[in-house]
Structure formats: C-alpha cells, structure tokens
Coordinates of C-alpha atoms in Angstrom, one line a residue:
X1 CA 80.7 201.0 156.3
X2 CA 84.5 200.7 156.8
X3 CA 86.7 201.1 153.8
X4 CA 88.9 198.3 152.8
X5 CA 92.5 199.1 152.1
X6 CA 94.1 196.9 149.5
X7 CA 97.6 195.7 150.6
X8 CA 100.3 197.5 148.7
X9 CA 102.3 195.5 146.2
X10 CA 105.7 194.6 147.8
X11 CA 108.6 196.6 146.2
X12 CA 111.1 194.8 144.1
X13 CA 114.1 195.3 146.3
X14 CA 117.6 194.4 145.2
X15 CA 117.6 191.5 147.4
X16 CA 114.3 190.1 146.0
X17 CA 115.6 190.6 142.5
X18 CA 118.8 188.7 143.2
X19 CA 116.8 185.8 144.7
X20 CA 114.4 185.6 141.9
X21 CA 116.6 186.1 138.9
X22 CA 119.8 184.9 140.4
X23 CA 118.1 181.4 141.1
X24 CA 116.9 181.3 137.4
X25 CA 120.4 182.2 136.2
X26 CA 121.9 179.5 138.4
X27 CA 119.5 176.9 137.1
X28 CA 120.2 177.9 133.5
X29 CA 123.9 177.7 134.2
X30 CA 123.7 174.2 135.7
X31 CA 121.6 173.1 132.7
X32 CA 124.1 174.4 130.3
X33 CA 126.9 172.8 132.1
X34 CA 125.1 169.5 132.1
X35 CA 124.3 169.7 128.3
X36 CA 127.9 170.5 127.3
X37 CA 130.2 168.8 129.9
X38 CA 128.3 166.1 131.6
X39 CA 125.6 164.3 129.5
X40 CA 127.4 164.1 126.2
X41 CA 129.7 161.3 127.6
X42 CA 127.6 160.0 130.4
X43 CA 126.6 156.8 128.9
X44 CA 123.3 155.1 130.0
X45 CA 123.2 151.4 129.8
X46 CA 119.5 150.3 129.2
X47 CA 118.3 146.7 129.5
X48 CA 115.1 146.4 127.4
X49 CA 113.3 143.1 127.1
X50 CA 111.7 142.3 123.8
X51 CA 109.2 139.5 123.5
X52 CA 109.5 137.7 120.3
X53 CA 106.5 135.4 119.1
X54 CA 107.6 131.9 118.5
X55 CA 111.1 132.4 120.0
X56 CA 112.6 128.9 120.7
X57 CA 113.3 128.2 124.3
X58 CA 117.0 127.9 123.4
X59 CA 117.1 131.5 122.3
X60 CA 115.1 132.8 125.4
X61 CA 117.4 135.3 127.2
X62 CA 119.9 135.9 124.5
X63 CA 121.6 139.2 125.0
X64 CA 122.2 141.6 122.1
X65 CA 124.6 144.6 122.7
X66 CA 123.2 147.3 120.4
X67 CA 125.5 150.2 119.7
X68 CA 124.7 153.0 117.2
X69 CA 125.7 156.5 116.0
X70 CA 129.3 156.5 117.4
X71 CA 130.0 159.6 115.1
X72 CA 133.8 159.3 115.6
X73 CA 135.3 162.5 114.3
X74 CA 136.0 166.1 115.5
X75 CA 133.8 165.7 118.5
X76 CA 133.9 162.1 119.5
X77 CA 137.3 160.5 120.0
X78 CA 138.7 156.9 120.2
X79 CA 139.1 157.0 123.9
X80 CA 135.3 157.5 124.3
X81 CA 134.7 154.6 121.9
X82 CA 137.1 152.4 124.0
X83 CA 135.1 153.2 127.1
X84 CA 131.8 152.3 125.4
X85 CA 133.3 149.0 124.3
X86 CA 134.3 148.3 127.9
X87 CA 130.7 148.9 129.1
X88 CA 129.4 146.6 126.3
X89 CA 131.8 143.8 127.2
X90 CA 131.1 144.1 130.8
X91 CA 127.4 143.1 130.0
X92 CA 128.7 139.8 128.5
X93 CA 126.4 139.9 125.3
X94 CA 125.9 136.9 123.2
X95 CA 126.2 139.1 120.1
X96 CA 126.8 142.7 119.1
X97 CA 125.2 144.8 116.5
X98 CA 125.9 148.3 115.4
X99 CA 123.3 150.2 113.4
X100 CA 125.4 152.7 111.5
X101 CA 127.0 156.2 111.6
X102 CA 130.3 154.9 112.8
X103 CA 132.0 158.2 111.8
X104 CA 131.7 161.8 110.9
X105 CA 134.0 163.8 108.5
X106 CA 136.7 161.3 108.0
X107 CA 136.8 159.6 111.3
X108 CA 137.1 156.2 109.7
X109 CA 140.9 156.9 109.4
X110 CA 141.3 158.0 113.0
X111 CA 144.3 156.1 114.6
X112 CA 143.1 153.4 117.1
X113 CA 139.5 153.1 116.0
X114 CA 140.0 149.7 114.5
X115 CA 141.6 148.4 117.6
X116 CA 138.8 149.8 119.8
X117 CA 136.1 148.2 117.6
X118 CA 138.0 144.9 117.3
X119 CA 137.9 144.6 121.2
X120 CA 134.1 144.2 121.1
X121 CA 133.3 140.8 122.4
X122 CA 130.3 138.8 121.0
X123 CA 130.8 135.1 121.0
X124 CA 127.9 134.5 118.5
X125 CA 128.9 137.3 116.1
X126 CA 129.4 141.0 115.5
X127 CA 127.3 142.6 112.8
X128 CA 126.7 146.1 111.4
X129 CA 125.0 148.1 108.8
X130 CA 125.9 151.6 107.5
X131 CA 124.2 154.9 108.2
X132 CA 123.9 158.1 106.1
X133 CA 127.0 159.7 107.7
X134 CA 129.1 156.7 106.7
X135 CA 128.0 157.4 103.1
X136 CA 128.8 161.0 103.5
X137 CA 132.1 160.4 105.0
X138 CA 133.1 157.6 102.4
X139 CA 131.4 154.2 102.5
X140 CA 134.6 152.4 101.2
X141 CA 136.6 153.7 104.1
X142 CA 133.9 152.5 106.6
X143 CA 133.6 149.2 105.0
X144 CA 137.4 148.8 105.2
X145 CA 137.3 149.8 108.8
X146 CA 134.6 147.2 109.6
X147 CA 136.6 144.5 107.8
X148 CA 139.8 145.3 109.7
X149 CA 137.9 145.2 113.0
X150 CA 136.4 141.8 112.1
X151 CA 132.8 143.1 112.1
X152 CA 130.5 141.5 109.5
X153 CA 128.5 144.0 107.4
X154 CA 125.0 142.9 106.7
X155 CA 123.8 145.4 104.0
X156 CA 120.8 143.6 102.4
X157 CA 122.3 140.4 103.7
X158 CA 121.7 138.1 106.6
X159 CA 123.4 135.6 108.8
X160 CA 121.8 132.4 110.2
X161 CA 122.8 131.7 113.8
X162 CA 122.2 128.3 115.4
X163 CA 121.7 127.1 119.0
X164 CA 121.1 123.5 119.6
X165 CA 119.4 123.0 116.3
X166 CA 117.2 126.2 116.4
X167 CA 118.0 129.0 114.1
X168 CA 117.9 132.7 114.6
X169 CA 118.3 135.3 111.7
X170 CA 120.2 138.4 112.0
X171 CA 119.7 140.4 108.8
X172 CA 120.4 144.1 107.7
X173 CA 119.3 146.5 105.1
X174 CA 121.0 149.5 103.5
X175 CA 120.5 153.1 104.7
X176 CA 117.1 154.7 103.9
X177 CA 118.5 158.0 102.8
X178 CA 121.6 157.2 100.9
X179 CA 121.3 153.6 100.0
X180 CA 118.8 151.0 98.6
X181 CA 117.2 149.0 101.3
X182 CA 116.2 145.5 100.0
X183 CA 114.3 143.5 102.5
X184 CA 113.6 140.5 100.2
X185 CA 117.3 140.1 99.5
X186 CA 118.1 140.6 103.1
X187 CA 115.9 137.7 104.2
X188 CA 116.0 135.4 101.1
X189 CA 116.0 131.8 102.1
X190 CA 115.3 132.3 105.8
X191 CA 113.2 129.4 107.2
X192 CA 109.7 130.6 108.0
X193 CA 109.9 129.5 111.6
X194 CA 113.2 131.3 112.4
X195 CA 112.9 134.5 114.4
X196 CA 114.2 137.5 112.4
X197 CA 116.2 140.4 113.8
X198 CA 116.7 143.3 111.3
X199 CA 119.3 145.9 111.5
X200 CA 118.5 149.2 110.0
X201 CA 119.9 152.7 110.6
X202 CA 116.8 154.9 110.1
X203 CA 113.6 153.8 112.0
X204 CA 111.5 155.6 109.3
X205 CA 112.0 152.4 107.3
X206 CA 109.4 150.8 109.6
X207 CA 106.8 152.8 107.6
X208 CA 108.3 152.1 104.3
X209 CA 109.1 148.3 104.5
X210 CA 107.0 145.7 102.8
X211 CA 104.7 143.5 104.8
X212 CA 106.6 140.4 103.6
X213 CA 109.0 138.8 104.3
X214 CA 108.2 138.8 108.0
X215 CA 110.4 140.8 110.5
X216 CA 110.1 140.2 114.3
X217 CA 112.2 143.1 115.6
X218 CA 114.0 146.0 114.0
X219 CA 116.9 147.6 115.8
X220 CA 117.6 151.2 114.7
X221 CA 119.5 154.4 115.6
X222 CA 119.8 157.7 113.6
X223 CA 117.6 159.9 115.8
X224 CA 120.0 160.4 118.8
X225 CA 116.8 160.8 120.7
X226 CA 116.9 164.4 119.5
X227 CA 120.0 165.0 121.7
X228 CA 117.6 167.5 123.7
X229 CA 114.4 166.6 125.4
X230 CA 112.4 169.2 127.1
X231 CA 111.6 167.9 130.7
X232 CA 108.0 166.7 130.6
X233 CA 108.0 168.0 127.0
X234 CA 108.9 167.3 123.5
X235 CA 112.1 166.5 121.5
X236 CA 112.5 169.7 119.6
X237 CA 114.6 168.3 116.7
X238 CA 114.3 164.9 115.2
X239 CA 115.7 163.7 111.8
X240 CA 112.8 161.5 111.0
X241 CA 109.4 161.8 109.4
X242 CA 107.6 159.7 112.1
X243 CA 108.3 161.0 115.6
X244 CA 106.9 158.0 117.3
X245 CA 110.3 156.3 116.6
X246 CA 112.3 158.9 118.4
X247 CA 113.5 156.5 121.1
X248 CA 112.6 153.2 122.8
X249 CA 110.4 150.2 121.9
X250 CA 107.3 150.8 119.8
X251 CA 105.1 148.7 117.5
X252 CA 105.4 149.5 113.8
X253 CA 103.0 148.5 111.1
X254 CA 105.1 145.3 110.3
X255 CA 107.2 144.7 113.4
X256 CA 108.4 145.9 116.7
X257 CA 111.0 148.7 116.5
X258 CA 113.6 149.6 119.0
X259 CA 115.4 152.9 118.5
X260 CA 118.5 153.6 120.5
X261 CA 119.3 157.2 121.4
X262 CA 122.8 156.6 120.2
X263 CA 126.2 157.2 121.6
X264 CA 127.6 160.2 119.6
X265 CA 126.5 163.6 118.6
X266 CA 126.1 165.8 115.4
X267 CA 125.4 169.5 114.9
X268 CA 125.6 171.4 118.2
X269 CA 127.7 169.0 120.5
X270 CA 125.2 168.9 123.3
X271 CA 122.9 166.4 125.1
X272 CA 120.2 167.5 127.6
X273 CA 117.8 165.1 129.4
X274 CA 118.8 162.6 126.6
X275 CA 121.9 160.6 127.6
X276 CA 123.9 158.5 125.2
X277 CA 122.6 155.0 125.2
X278 CA 124.1 151.6 125.1
X279 CA 121.2 149.1 124.8
X280 CA 121.6 145.5 126.1
X281 CA 118.5 143.9 124.4
X282 CA 117.3 140.6 125.8
X283 CA 115.0 138.4 123.7
X284 CA 112.2 136.7 125.5
X285 CA 109.7 134.0 124.6
X286 CA 106.0 134.9 124.4
X287 CA 103.9 133.3 127.2

C-alpha cells in the first residue's frame, strides 16, 4: 500500500502576511475614517409612512419634519444645524416637531442658533419638547431659545390643528428622566375622534404611559440609534431600558412609536453604520 504524504502547510511569507493583515488594517482604517469624519455629519433623510386609524381624509398625506437630538455645543456647531434646517425645508413639511436635546453644555447661548432654528418652515406650526440634556444644560436657557426662535414648547400641553373642519392634536410630555410627564394634562379636552400625535424625548415612556387617554403615534429621540451599529449585529450602547425602541417604527403597548436616530452626538463623537437622521413622517389613513 502506497503511503500518503500530507501536503505541507504553506509558509507565512512576508508577502502573505502583508496581504492578510494589511487588508484587515486598511478595512479598519476606512471604518475609523467613516466613523469619525464622514458619518457624523452625513444626514440621512428618511420618509416613513405611518398609518393612523380613523385619520380624516383631509389629513391623509400630511408631512411632519421630525428633528431631534441636535446637541449643539462643543461637537455640533450652528453651521451643521443650518444645513439640517435647509434639508428639512427642502422636504416642504406641513409642520415641524423637535423632540428634545437641543443643546449640550451651554450650547443654547451659541451665536446664530436662534436664527438657524427660526428659519425652519412649517406652515401649520413648529413644536417642541425638552430632553434630559436640555435640563442638564439649563432648561430656562433652552426655553428662552425656543421662544426667540418662534417654536412652541408643548411640555404637558397640546395644540389643536384644523384642516377643513377636521382636527388633529399635537401634544407633548415632559422628559422621562428629568421632568414629570403628564399625559392627562397634555391631552385634556381633546375631542375623542381627533387623531393624537405625542412628542416625547425618551421612547421608554411608551412602556410607562397610561392606557388612557389614547395616543395614536408617539415621536421620540434620545437613543441616537446607539451611534454605532455592528453590521448585521446589535447596537452596543443604548440609553434606554427597552431596546426595541432603539430606532424606527414599532408598536408599543399603547400606541405606535417612531424613534429617530437623531442628528447630533454625545460621548465619543462618532457614528458608524448609524447615520444622523432627519425623518419626514407622512400620516396615512387606514384602508
């Protein structure tokens, strides 16, 4: 019987080493460049459609520009905000909502920020609630910023909008971490048939909110989508208890919840596989 000689293992030559490990280093370098220099300001405009049960025909197709988590401060400058505003205005929204964390570390006093936010166009209104960073940076300064920019704050309040005799309620609640969300106060006196859109910074409130009064859609931010998402894998770091609300549209116990990945950054100023998001939400009637 002939003996079988096993093929010898190829030697790791200098060329093979450079091909194998040089490629890996190049890939890592490109990823690092993307995370630091490209994605953090490469805004993705998304166009989610959200079906609202009982939405009147006159409100079918209404467009809501949803901005959140600008975090103006040491990392995010006013020029970036002005560019986001241009993108929002180019989408011709009917109304504009901003779900908190306007600033980080005193950004509310940054020159030009009022003018940048004042330029937002929403013919049916521009509304906002505060986030935890707005409290940490000084809620009075942020409230003054909003007032000067002509943006209506809806902390535990609501605004009824009307189109050809049919109402739509836009309401807001206080921040879950630093404030006192009061859904009953926010929706007091809203006609039962009116569709209700709720602004809330932290999507964890979807699990804490009472069953009544009814909410049809809650728009949130806070998560930043984690800022980093492993390709085909998880988001390693999320500042919420319920990871299902990390990003996008999901059904909560009481209502639909749309969580935007936000526009700014906190902590390590990187984004990877998780671009900043400007959501143009279109409301649709149920069939």
